[in-house]
XYZ file of C-alpha atoms in Angstrom:
694
model
C -30.738 -0.434 11.397
C -30.329 1.466 8.390
C -32.915 1.053 5.400
C -31.280 -0.699 2.584
C -33.314 1.410 -0.092
C -31.695 4.155 1.185
C -27.830 2.816 1.824
C -26.303 4.206 -1.284
C -24.280 1.684 -3.482
C -22.049 1.657 -6.672
C -22.596 -0.854 -9.557
C -19.622 -1.657 -11.912
C -20.155 -3.886 -14.909
C -18.022 -4.778 -17.927
C -19.555 -3.608 -21.066
C -17.243 -6.133 -22.767
C -16.728 -10.419 -21.433
C -13.116 -9.116 -20.575
C -13.033 -5.648 -19.129
C -10.110 -4.903 -16.790
C -12.884 -4.778 -13.668
C -10.677 -6.326 -11.165
C -8.330 -3.503 -11.208
C -11.178 -0.643 -11.720
C -12.618 -2.389 -8.413
C -9.765 -2.138 -6.210
C -8.866 1.469 -8.047
C -13.115 2.723 -6.467
C -12.894 0.514 -3.155
C -9.458 2.522 -2.501
C -11.396 5.081 -3.042
C -14.499 4.063 -0.556
C -12.672 2.498 2.073
C -11.279 5.994 2.756
C -14.398 7.333 3.307
C -16.542 4.944 4.557
C -16.869 2.922 7.781
C -19.223 -0.067 7.113
C -18.763 -1.161 3.830
C -20.241 -3.820 1.650
C -19.382 -5.799 -1.285
C -21.837 -7.813 -3.090
C -21.829 -10.257 -5.804
C -25.416 -10.983 -7.768
C -23.257 -13.836 -9.204
C -19.810 -15.222 -8.408
C -17.661 -17.477 -10.151
C -18.077 -19.854 -8.187
C -18.494 -20.294 -4.051
C -14.751 -19.429 -3.504
C -14.850 -16.336 -5.113
C -11.557 -14.822 -5.947
C -12.380 -11.635 -6.709
C -14.291 -11.796 -2.926
C -11.116 -12.989 -1.558
C -8.938 -10.451 -2.826
C -11.759 -7.554 -1.600
C -12.024 -9.309 1.699
C -8.612 -9.884 2.199
C -7.697 -5.958 0.967
C -10.025 -3.963 2.740
C -10.990 -6.330 5.646
C -14.390 -6.598 5.110
C -14.699 -9.818 7.037
C -18.751 -10.470 6.903
C -19.529 -7.761 4.697
C -19.465 -9.658 1.456
C -22.107 -11.580 -0.236
C -23.291 -13.068 -3.227
C -26.590 -14.776 -4.543
C -26.231 -17.316 -6.925
C -22.344 -18.868 -8.479
C -22.695 -19.193 -12.260
C -23.900 -22.909 -12.219
C -26.437 -22.004 -9.933
C -27.995 -19.499 -11.639
C -27.688 -21.735 -14.780
C -29.822 -24.006 -13.329
C -32.442 -21.543 -11.991
C -32.395 -19.906 -15.704
C -32.628 -23.600 -16.867
C -36.232 -24.257 -14.776
C -37.649 -20.976 -16.274
C -37.568 -19.373 -12.522
C -35.965 -16.172 -13.659
C -38.516 -13.665 -11.961
C -37.480 -16.018 -9.153
C -34.281 -15.706 -9.002
C -34.165 -11.771 -9.667
C -35.949 -11.889 -6.549
C -33.817 -13.600 -4.504
C -30.463 -11.356 -6.118
C -32.997 -8.286 -4.781
C -33.764 -10.114 -1.277
C -29.736 -11.547 -0.776
C -28.353 -7.195 -1.613
C -30.767 -5.916 0.634
C -30.141 -8.250 3.260
C -26.278 -6.792 3.147
C -26.993 -3.136 2.534
C -29.251 -2.905 5.857
C -25.692 -4.171 7.987
C -23.648 -1.089 5.743
C -23.012 2.347 4.983
C -22.646 1.592 1.510
C -22.416 -1.487 -0.946
C -20.103 -1.441 -3.693
C -21.437 -4.369 -5.997
C -19.338 -5.782 -9.056
C -22.011 -6.859 -11.375
C -21.569 -10.901 -13.064
C -18.971 -11.864 -15.751
C -20.377 -15.297 -17.108
C -17.892 -17.418 -18.800
C -18.450 -19.238 -22.070
C -21.734 -19.017 -24.718
C -23.298 -16.504 -22.192
C -20.919 -13.942 -21.910
C -21.935 -11.573 -24.167
C -25.634 -11.838 -21.974
C -23.922 -10.262 -18.900
C -24.318 -6.312 -19.199
C -27.659 -6.508 -20.399
C -28.184 -9.214 -17.068
C -26.319 -6.441 -15.290
C -28.637 -3.694 -16.044
C -31.814 -5.395 -14.932
C -29.616 -5.889 -11.593
C -28.771 -2.367 -11.316
C -32.389 -1.145 -12.221
C -33.975 -3.618 -9.860
C -31.599 -2.953 -7.003
C -31.804 1.318 -7.998
C -28.056 1.100 -7.858
C -26.384 3.857 -10.161
C -23.873 2.189 -12.303
C -20.532 2.258 -13.891
C -19.624 0.927 -16.719
C -15.835 -0.662 -17.197
C -15.431 -0.520 -21.216
C -11.921 -2.748 -22.499
C -10.754 -0.679 -25.737
C -7.612 -3.046 -26.016
C -6.640 -2.916 -30.099
C -9.405 -0.106 -30.348
C -8.884 2.933 -32.836
C -11.071 6.025 -32.086
C -13.748 5.564 -34.514
C -14.207 2.136 -32.663
C -13.885 3.319 -29.387
C -16.547 6.032 -30.031
C -19.418 3.555 -31.778
C -18.509 1.187 -28.255
C -19.119 4.377 -26.361
C -22.389 4.710 -28.294
C -23.963 1.690 -27.720
C -22.920 1.072 -24.173
C -24.899 4.780 -23.276
C -28.180 3.665 -25.135
C -28.270 -0.047 -23.740
C -28.024 2.116 -19.622
C -30.190 4.852 -20.812
C -32.747 2.030 -22.261
C -32.828 0.150 -19.149
C -33.724 3.095 -17.090
C -30.156 2.854 -15.352
C -28.251 5.782 -13.625
C -25.232 6.293 -15.554
C -22.634 7.263 -12.843
C -19.413 6.956 -14.588
C -17.520 5.293 -17.694
C -14.163 3.840 -16.994
C -12.458 3.171 -20.885
C -9.692 0.371 -19.996
C -6.428 -0.594 -21.842
C -6.768 2.545 -23.859
C -3.489 1.826 -26.565
C -1.068 4.779 -26.412
C -1.960 6.259 -29.869
C -5.135 7.015 -29.157
C -5.371 8.140 -25.219
C -4.899 11.487 -26.444
C -8.070 11.465 -28.826
C -10.349 9.692 -26.101
C -8.938 12.651 -23.216
C -10.436 15.458 -25.333
C -13.333 13.401 -26.789
C -14.547 12.919 -23.700
C -13.091 15.729 -21.247
C -16.836 17.471 -20.674
C -18.576 14.281 -21.684
C -22.230 14.231 -19.500
C -20.299 12.144 -16.616
C -17.498 11.294 -15.656
C -14.966 9.288 -18.069
C -11.935 7.504 -16.988
C -9.033 6.848 -19.239
C -7.138 4.109 -18.811
C -3.762 3.277 -20.657
C -2.918 0.022 -21.862
C -0.597 -1.211 -18.898
C 2.610 -3.249 -19.743
C 3.541 -4.049 -16.134
C -0.555 -5.548 -15.123
C -0.165 -7.177 -18.801
C 2.677 -9.451 -17.624
C 1.755 -12.635 -15.946
C 3.658 -13.446 -12.245
C 6.131 -16.629 -11.947
C 3.602 -18.319 -10.267
C 0.518 -18.434 -12.705
C 2.937 -19.416 -15.213
C 4.692 -22.321 -13.711
C 1.071 -22.863 -12.557
C 0.033 -22.999 -16.840
C 3.259 -25.470 -17.345
C 2.179 -27.664 -14.045
C 6.138 -27.231 -13.414
C 7.863 -28.407 -10.062
C 10.501 -26.157 -8.299
C 14.061 -27.820 -8.248
C 15.927 -24.577 -6.703
C 15.257 -21.160 -5.707
C 11.529 -20.917 -5.874
C 11.225 -18.391 -3.552
C 10.186 -15.522 -5.641
C 6.651 -16.397 -7.583
C 5.658 -12.749 -7.033
C 8.145 -12.094 -10.008
C 6.260 -10.604 -13.216
C 7.695 -12.634 -16.247
C 8.124 -10.348 -19.370
C 7.998 -12.465 -22.238
C 9.831 -16.046 -23.070
C 12.801 -17.095 -24.379
C 13.900 -20.407 -25.884
C 17.419 -21.537 -25.162
C 18.088 -24.096 -27.561
C 21.227 -22.288 -29.298
C 24.859 -22.223 -28.394
C 25.700 -20.472 -25.137
C 27.161 -17.023 -27.303
C 24.147 -17.306 -29.001
C 21.699 -17.388 -26.024
C 23.359 -15.201 -24.126
C 22.643 -12.379 -27.355
C 18.915 -12.892 -26.248
C 18.302 -12.850 -22.955
C 16.619 -9.786 -21.485
C 16.013 -8.716 -17.463
C 12.825 -10.958 -16.273
C 12.061 -12.699 -19.242
C 11.859 -16.623 -18.484
C 14.126 -18.829 -19.902
C 12.794 -21.805 -21.483
C 15.625 -24.992 -22.329
C 16.121 -28.083 -22.207
C 16.790 -30.576 -19.214
C 19.650 -31.901 -20.793
C 21.249 -28.548 -21.531
C 23.333 -27.648 -18.978
C 25.221 -25.323 -20.726
C 22.955 -22.671 -21.110
C 21.262 -23.000 -17.242
C 24.855 -21.975 -16.229
C 24.771 -19.094 -18.613
C 22.004 -17.866 -17.330
C 24.204 -17.956 -14.151
C 26.930 -15.993 -15.145
C 24.917 -13.388 -16.514
C 22.974 -13.059 -12.931
C 25.811 -12.345 -11.324
C 27.391 -10.279 -13.967
C 27.028 -5.961 -13.564
C 26.803 -6.286 -17.497
C 24.024 -9.391 -18.095
C 20.682 -9.217 -17.872
C 18.925 -10.948 -15.012
C 16.263 -13.473 -16.375
C 12.988 -14.205 -13.736
C 13.848 -17.963 -13.990
C 14.130 -20.742 -16.089
C 12.661 -24.039 -16.821
C 14.435 -26.886 -17.492
C 11.797 -29.246 -20.198
C 11.079 -32.459 -21.223
C 11.015 -33.808 -17.892
C 14.328 -33.803 -17.991
C 16.715 -32.109 -14.636
C 20.076 -30.940 -15.181
C 23.310 -32.438 -12.589
C 22.542 -32.034 -9.251
C 26.140 -30.023 -8.243
C 25.396 -26.983 -11.141
C 21.567 -26.697 -8.962
C 23.863 -26.831 -6.001
C 25.784 -24.178 -7.454
C 21.959 -21.870 -7.743
C 20.999 -22.728 -4.392
C 24.510 -21.007 -2.953
C 24.223 -17.589 -5.019
C 22.237 -16.263 -1.985
C 20.781 -12.936 -2.338
C 21.231 -13.590 -6.192
C 19.540 -17.124 -6.214
C 17.351 -17.943 -9.166
C 14.015 -19.980 -9.665
C 14.015 -22.686 -11.336
C 11.918 -25.165 -12.309
C 10.919 -28.180 -14.326
C 7.906 -29.327 -16.681
C 7.370 -32.812 -18.297
C 6.073 -30.854 -21.239
C 8.452 -30.485 -24.485
C 9.851 -27.382 -25.017
C 8.120 -26.146 -28.467
C 4.686 -27.000 -25.615
C 5.943 -25.190 -23.169
C 6.646 -22.233 -25.175
C 3.446 -21.958 -26.217
C 1.625 -22.527 -22.974
C 3.110 -19.657 -21.751
C 2.545 -17.533 -24.560
C -1.475 -17.855 -23.574
C -1.059 -17.098 -19.607
C -3.014 -14.033 -18.944
C -2.291 -11.970 -15.593
C -4.259 -11.744 -12.559
C -5.017 -10.070 -9.745
C -6.026 -12.219 -7.150
C -6.070 -11.978 -3.207
C -2.275 -12.699 -1.902
C 0.096 -11.061 -4.544
C -0.338 -7.515 -2.672
C 2.485 -5.862 -4.797
C -0.044 -6.523 -7.938
C -3.195 -5.399 -6.702
C -1.230 -2.262 -5.048
C 0.435 -2.366 -8.716
C -3.400 -2.592 -10.349
C -4.319 0.798 -7.930
C -1.513 2.830 -8.976
C -2.763 2.364 -12.273
C -5.653 3.179 -11.844
C -5.272 6.511 -9.623
C -2.558 7.751 -11.964
C -5.396 7.676 -14.783
C -8.526 7.848 -12.803
C -10.190 11.076 -10.776
C -11.802 8.776 -8.386
C -13.440 11.570 -6.656
C -15.814 12.226 -9.471
C -16.870 9.063 -9.793
C -17.643 8.924 -5.367
C -19.725 12.613 -5.939
C -21.283 10.777 -8.289
C -23.211 8.492 -5.920
C -23.010 11.008 -2.861
C -20.136 9.121 -0.932
C -19.984 10.563 2.625
C -16.656 10.264 4.935
C -17.845 8.774 7.740
C -17.418 10.143 11.489
C -15.004 6.651 12.121
C -12.231 6.283 11.691
C -10.873 3.222 11.263
C -7.595 1.749 10.429
C -7.510 1.388 6.401
C -9.444 5.225 6.443
C -6.294 6.552 8.584
C -3.839 4.724 6.710
C -5.596 6.013 2.701
C -5.710 9.535 4.533
C -2.185 9.671 5.464
C -1.615 8.731 1.241
C -3.827 11.213 -0.113
C -2.451 13.773 2.670
C 1.355 12.782 1.332
C 0.389 13.099 -2.235
C -1.328 16.315 -2.209
C 2.438 18.218 -1.955
C 5.356 15.707 -2.582
C 8.542 16.283 -0.594
C 11.354 14.037 -0.804
C 12.459 11.475 1.115
C 15.427 9.752 1.709
C 15.654 6.306 2.517
C 18.996 4.892 3.288
C 18.690 1.820 3.726
C 18.799 0.871 -0.536
C 19.889 -2.934 0.056
C 16.921 -4.114 1.513
C 14.127 -6.029 -0.503
C 11.626 -4.363 1.886
C 12.484 -0.685 0.861
C 12.986 -1.957 -2.375
C 9.222 -2.471 -2.516
C 7.738 0.345 -0.678
C 9.800 2.907 -2.854
C 8.189 1.198 -5.662
C 4.814 1.741 -4.240
C 5.570 5.004 -2.825
C 6.858 5.871 -6.806
C 3.840 4.407 -8.155
C 1.573 5.978 -5.995
C 2.902 9.335 -5.873
C 3.656 9.552 -2.373
C 6.908 11.447 -2.311
C 10.492 11.914 -4.305
C 12.840 9.325 -3.128
C 16.286 9.126 -3.449
C 18.228 5.775 -1.982
C 21.449 5.485 -0.668
C 24.123 2.689 -1.391
C 26.406 1.265 -4.244
C 24.160 1.674 -7.505
C 25.374 -1.545 -9.522
C 24.216 -3.602 -6.088
C 20.313 -1.485 -5.762
C 20.151 -2.059 -9.464
C 20.595 -5.707 -9.478
C 18.961 -6.852 -6.510
C 15.849 -4.652 -7.513
C 16.033 -6.398 -11.076
C 16.001 -9.429 -9.201
C 12.661 -8.891 -7.030
C 11.301 -7.107 -9.868
C 10.862 -4.493 -8.833
C 11.157 -0.923 -10.667
C 13.207 2.064 -9.786
C 12.206 4.089 -12.062
C 11.947 7.188 -11.278
C 13.756 6.970 -7.946
C 17.448 8.646 -7.364
C 20.284 6.569 -5.990
C 23.233 7.838 -4.512
C 26.554 6.183 -3.477
C 27.576 8.413 -0.260
C 31.374 7.181 -1.416
C 30.960 8.389 -4.229
C 28.621 11.655 -4.016
C 29.637 15.234 -5.373
C 28.355 16.489 -1.778
C 30.771 14.247 0.500
C 32.742 17.138 1.051
C 30.363 19.767 1.635
C 28.734 17.252 4.186
C 31.985 16.504 5.978
C 32.299 20.268 6.543
C 29.292 21.020 7.921
C 29.288 18.014 9.929
C 32.904 19.269 11.097
C 31.679 22.780 12.136
C 27.994 21.236 14.005
C 30.631 19.195 16.130
C 33.935 21.560 16.396
C 33.434 21.572 20.026
C 33.842 17.817 20.245
C 37.053 18.359 18.537
C 35.768 17.131 15.095
C 38.623 16.874 12.018
C 37.655 17.178 8.479
C 39.274 13.479 7.898
C 37.150 12.121 10.634
C 34.100 14.138 9.470
C 35.190 12.480 5.330
C 34.951 8.914 6.722
C 31.907 9.539 8.881
C 29.935 11.150 6.085
C 30.145 7.933 3.976
C 27.954 6.311 6.338
C 24.018 6.529 5.248
C 22.926 7.584 8.210
C 25.170 10.357 8.284
C 25.078 10.828 5.145
C 21.863 10.855 4.883
C 20.489 13.121 8.074
C 22.879 15.335 6.817
C 20.831 15.512 3.060
C 18.001 16.559 5.720
C 20.012 19.099 7.339
C 21.169 21.026 4.437
C 17.920 20.985 2.937
C 18.733 18.317 -0.389
C 15.841 16.210 1.326
C 12.841 16.885 3.405
C 13.301 14.095 5.701
C 14.619 10.527 6.383
C 13.148 7.047 7.051
C 15.794 4.584 7.990
C 16.035 1.447 10.534
C 14.531 -1.399 8.843
C 18.454 -2.327 8.755
C 20.366 -0.343 11.044
C 19.011 0.022 15.139
C 17.477 2.754 16.233
C 20.708 4.000 17.753
C 22.487 4.267 14.788
C 19.407 5.793 12.958
C 18.678 9.021 15.373
C 22.476 9.263 16.644
C 23.162 11.699 13.909
C 20.013 13.686 14.201
C 21.059 14.131 17.623
C 24.201 15.745 16.702
C 23.454 18.229 14.330
C 19.717 18.349 13.186
C 18.766 18.340 17.277
C 15.604 19.671 18.412
C 13.131 22.611 17.528
C 13.149 25.886 19.623
C 11.089 25.642 23.017
C 11.761 21.732 22.939
C 14.620 19.703 24.992
C 13.944 16.688 24.313
C 13.368 14.248 21.591
C 10.656 11.826 21.898
C 8.793 9.210 20.504
C 4.949 8.213 20.108
C 2.853 5.506 18.042
C -0.289 6.113 16.244
C -2.205 3.437 17.214
C -4.880 2.401 14.978
C -7.963 1.297 16.535
C -10.901 -0.414 15.119
C -13.203 3.102 15.074
C -10.791 5.502 16.402
C -6.689 6.333 16.055
C -4.738 7.214 19.539
C -1.437 8.161 20.556
C 0.921 6.755 22.592
C 4.076 7.982 24.217
C 6.932 7.708 24.519
C 7.212 3.907 23.978
C 10.842 4.119 22.163
C 13.216 6.998 22.984
C 13.573 8.082 27.282
C 13.796 5.575 29.531
C 12.688 7.296 32.495
C 11.942 10.542 32.056
C 11.678 13.311 34.790
C 8.885 15.240 35.195
C 9.876 18.046 32.627
C 10.827 15.662 30.377
C 7.296 14.329 30.591
C 5.537 17.518 29.739
C 7.918 17.499 26.777
C 6.790 14.035 25.430
C 3.144 15.563 26.120
C 3.388 18.808 24.571
C 4.850 17.456 21.898
C 2.663 14.065 21.397
C -0.372 16.213 21.537
C 1.209 18.737 18.467
C 1.599 14.862 16.815
C -2.299 14.527 17.244
C -3.155 17.618 15.772
C -1.248 17.293 13.019
C -2.948 13.853 12.222
C -6.504 15.785 12.552
C -7.123 13.983 16.144
C -8.111 16.317 18.270
C -5.544 16.096 21.687
C -6.903 15.341 25.270
C -4.035 13.813 26.842
C -3.782 11.031 30.167
C -1.295 11.325 31.858
C -0.559 8.017 33.121
C -0.071 6.440 36.736
C -1.300 3.803 39.058
C -3.561 6.042 40.484
C -6.366 8.915 39.684
C -6.460 12.075 41.233
C -5.489 12.671 44.210
C -5.607 9.666 45.256
C -2.134 8.097 45.360
C 0.718 8.812 46.943
C 4.828 7.926 46.437
C 7.811 9.375 43.957
C 6.122 8.092 40.665
C 2.687 9.523 40.817
C 4.210 12.745 42.275
C 6.339 13.033 38.565
C 3.256 12.476 36.955
C 1.689 15.423 38.981
C 3.723 17.474 38.372
C 4.076 16.691 34.870
C 0.755 17.719 34.594
C 1.233 20.751 36.429
C 4.397 21.650 34.164
C 2.059 21.293 31.071
C -0.781 23.120 32.162
C 1.488 26.044 32.680
C 3.816 26.179 29.110
C 0.418 24.825 27.512
C -3.011 26.520 29.292
C -4.577 25.855 25.764
C -4.372 22.058 26.070
C -6.643 19.317 27.662
C -4.418 17.559 29.770
C -5.230 15.382 33.049
C -2.804 13.560 35.457
C -2.188 11.372 36.895
C -5.248 8.911 35.918
C -5.356 5.611 35.483
C -5.378 3.977 31.673
C -9.169 2.637 32.340
C -10.222 6.012 33.939
C -8.591 7.878 30.695
C -10.370 5.834 27.872
C -13.445 4.612 29.656
C -16.439 6.909 29.824
C -18.269 4.973 32.394
C -15.281 4.765 34.585
C -13.405 8.262 33.960
C -17.208 9.226 35.511
C -16.815 7.539 38.589
C -12.909 8.540 39.368
C -12.798 12.216 37.741
C -16.262 13.124 37.453
C -16.341 16.486 35.423
C -13.083 15.945 33.627
C -13.159 16.953 30.063
C -10.153 13.945 29.368
C -11.368 11.372 31.404
C -12.872 8.053 29.213
C -12.290 10.813 26.401
C -8.312 10.441 25.788
C -6.939 10.433 22.710
C -2.914 11.067 23.882
C -1.685 8.713 26.705
C 1.711 9.653 27.925
C 3.435 6.449 29.643
C 5.045 6.834 33.135
C 8.571 5.448 31.059
C 9.831 3.550 28.664
C 9.370 -0.316 29.746
C 5.267 0.752 30.633
C 4.632 2.338 27.053
C 6.803 -0.283 24.867
C 4.745 -3.424 26.550
C 1.519 -1.664 26.835
C 1.582 -0.269 22.989
C 2.564 -4.076 22.005
C 0.357 -5.856 24.680
C -2.463 -3.765 22.478
C -1.363 -4.683 20.029
C -1.413 -8.329 19.537
C -4.771 -8.725 22.544
C -6.673 -6.241 20.284
C -5.542 -6.319 16.488
C -4.546 -2.507 16.728
C -2.257 -1.383 14.380
C 0.763 0.619 15.236
C 2.025 2.981 12.671
C 5.305 4.116 14.396
C 7.738 5.163 15.843
C 7.403 8.597 14.936
C 10.348 11.072 16.070
C 8.716 14.086 18.271
C 10.887 17.659 18.600
C 12.908 16.983 15.922
C 13.716 20.686 13.678
C 13.344 18.520 10.704
C 11.917 14.854 10.449
C 13.492 11.746 10.634
C 11.558 8.809 11.496
C 12.723 4.990 12.575
C 11.210 2.186 11.316
C 11.361 -1.439 13.562
C 13.952 -3.969 12.197
C 11.022 -6.579 11.751
C 8.922 -3.710 9.995
C 6.875 -4.903 6.713
C 6.338 -2.951 3.724
C 3.548 -1.976 4.641
C 5.203 0.109 7.745
C 7.394 1.252 5.145
C 5.015 2.917 3.236
C 3.018 4.403 6.138
C 5.975 5.944 8.213
C 7.332 7.701 4.395
C 3.745 8.976 4.201
C 3.707 10.374 7.921
C 7.371 11.637 7.563
C 6.587 13.227 4.101
C 3.264 14.822 6.123
C 5.757 16.342 9.147
C 7.724 17.706 6.589
C 4.640 19.421 4.991
C 3.621 20.785 8.208
C 7.425 22.191 9.445
C 7.821 19.161 11.754
C 5.107 20.265 14.260
């Protein structure tokens, strides 16, 4: 158990009642989660028992039971009303120390308060921070402030914090107007503490369709599945169809009386037309619903389905209610949370704030820490990754995240009009992302010539090559081969064979490697392991197994895992006999001959490879037994089933498959891939490109 008073912490407090503290919390927690294993989250005073901000960080950062709050607003008000302020402070300190005793670092999100007490929140937070002994980062909301006003507010915050004898760890000025940003950056460039200047973000200010519908107490009529879509203002449709069409715009909400079916029809036509904008949804007012036949047409739009809701409110009252809706970042809305983190990271140098409170990197590597490290490494030297499946919703959402976080330069393949239309429909921004239609590309003929050259021994002709290169997998692979992209990620829609066959045909293997293989990065609760081969070679020979082992060891090195290679079998050491175990024994000998620098053991059983106690009994003195990090399975059947069994039974995260041995990086996705899987795989591919695809 640690001394809670020595556990480092960071206290975040808003200087104004509405400071945008949730976004700043996510941004700082993102950096902390990449460095700290046992991270805690504490709120002295939560808004309610089921606090929304606590739920958000629990969900995003997998904090399990390492969150606490001392009081709700109502409970603290009751203590103050009874004159028990000192007792309340003691309880806050005791609750904090109880949590700190379990953690390596505690992030403290200060009280906000509601109603008349909002103005006293900062003073209360200063008192808590002083008693806990935590350095404070102040969040100042600069919405609608000019530079003179901002300067005065910073001075007051500084005076209050210093007067309370609280250590100032940093200042984050949020929602700064575009006209003030440059002046603020110059003003606080050499300030006495780190300062982050965050420009007003239009994308974060826009509420989601779910938030708007909740404000209207609206019920779904048809196509209500896109509630995460953002709403960029609203349009009241009460005019003739030509006039309504003139005012429609992308992502706006159309509010119209329920007895005006022609306006609803106009919105549908606009959504289907390549020349028309696509509204985020339609609200039918007055408790009126339109003709079922028209609603059935909407239901049949499939990819172009439009959310339609109904509210009892009159049109004017509904418009007023929508105008008052404020966007919130809450649990269950991962895209909005990711947008917030992206905005924070673009504007704030997180490391400066973490260094101020002495956050050191943990020796333990958790899944979150590993994933964040992937993103950080990819961002340091951005590479160009092509994604052939540009029409898939998961690819589009992942592309937005990757672009916003600066992970890689991206190119999507497919019909540009269709891709942009679908992106609008699911409220995804493709700003800064290139789109290429292979059938219309100026490079198509050049790519066909390169394909003819690569396959001339197979009798390839220019005519066949021109047709083949219009396939997105072939086109994307040739982009990588000819240096127009640094890597490719595909497989969310296409089969593994469709994804990797072009790479086999002309990207081919790197020198010294005969076989392309795959590995999975298995993110366990406290470490990262490599499993191979789980996706490519069904029944490898001894030579192929050796190739897999050597390639997997290089993959481990690339991702900062010390390779200790276990060549798995049903027996350990010299105890077993038979064709299968002999193959593993031969493969181990080949690895030792080709790479005497590698630590390798085989044949060895899984329990002896991973458990130090078992390993010491079965192979005493081995540097691998009980400490293996790279697990080489004897065949695809064993490898594929084992990684899935471990993933499902232990809760481990499986990242991959990562293709190994190719001259240039091409990686395959599972057709069930989640958005997070795509983001991680693109980051891995970018790192492979940085490292020369070792």
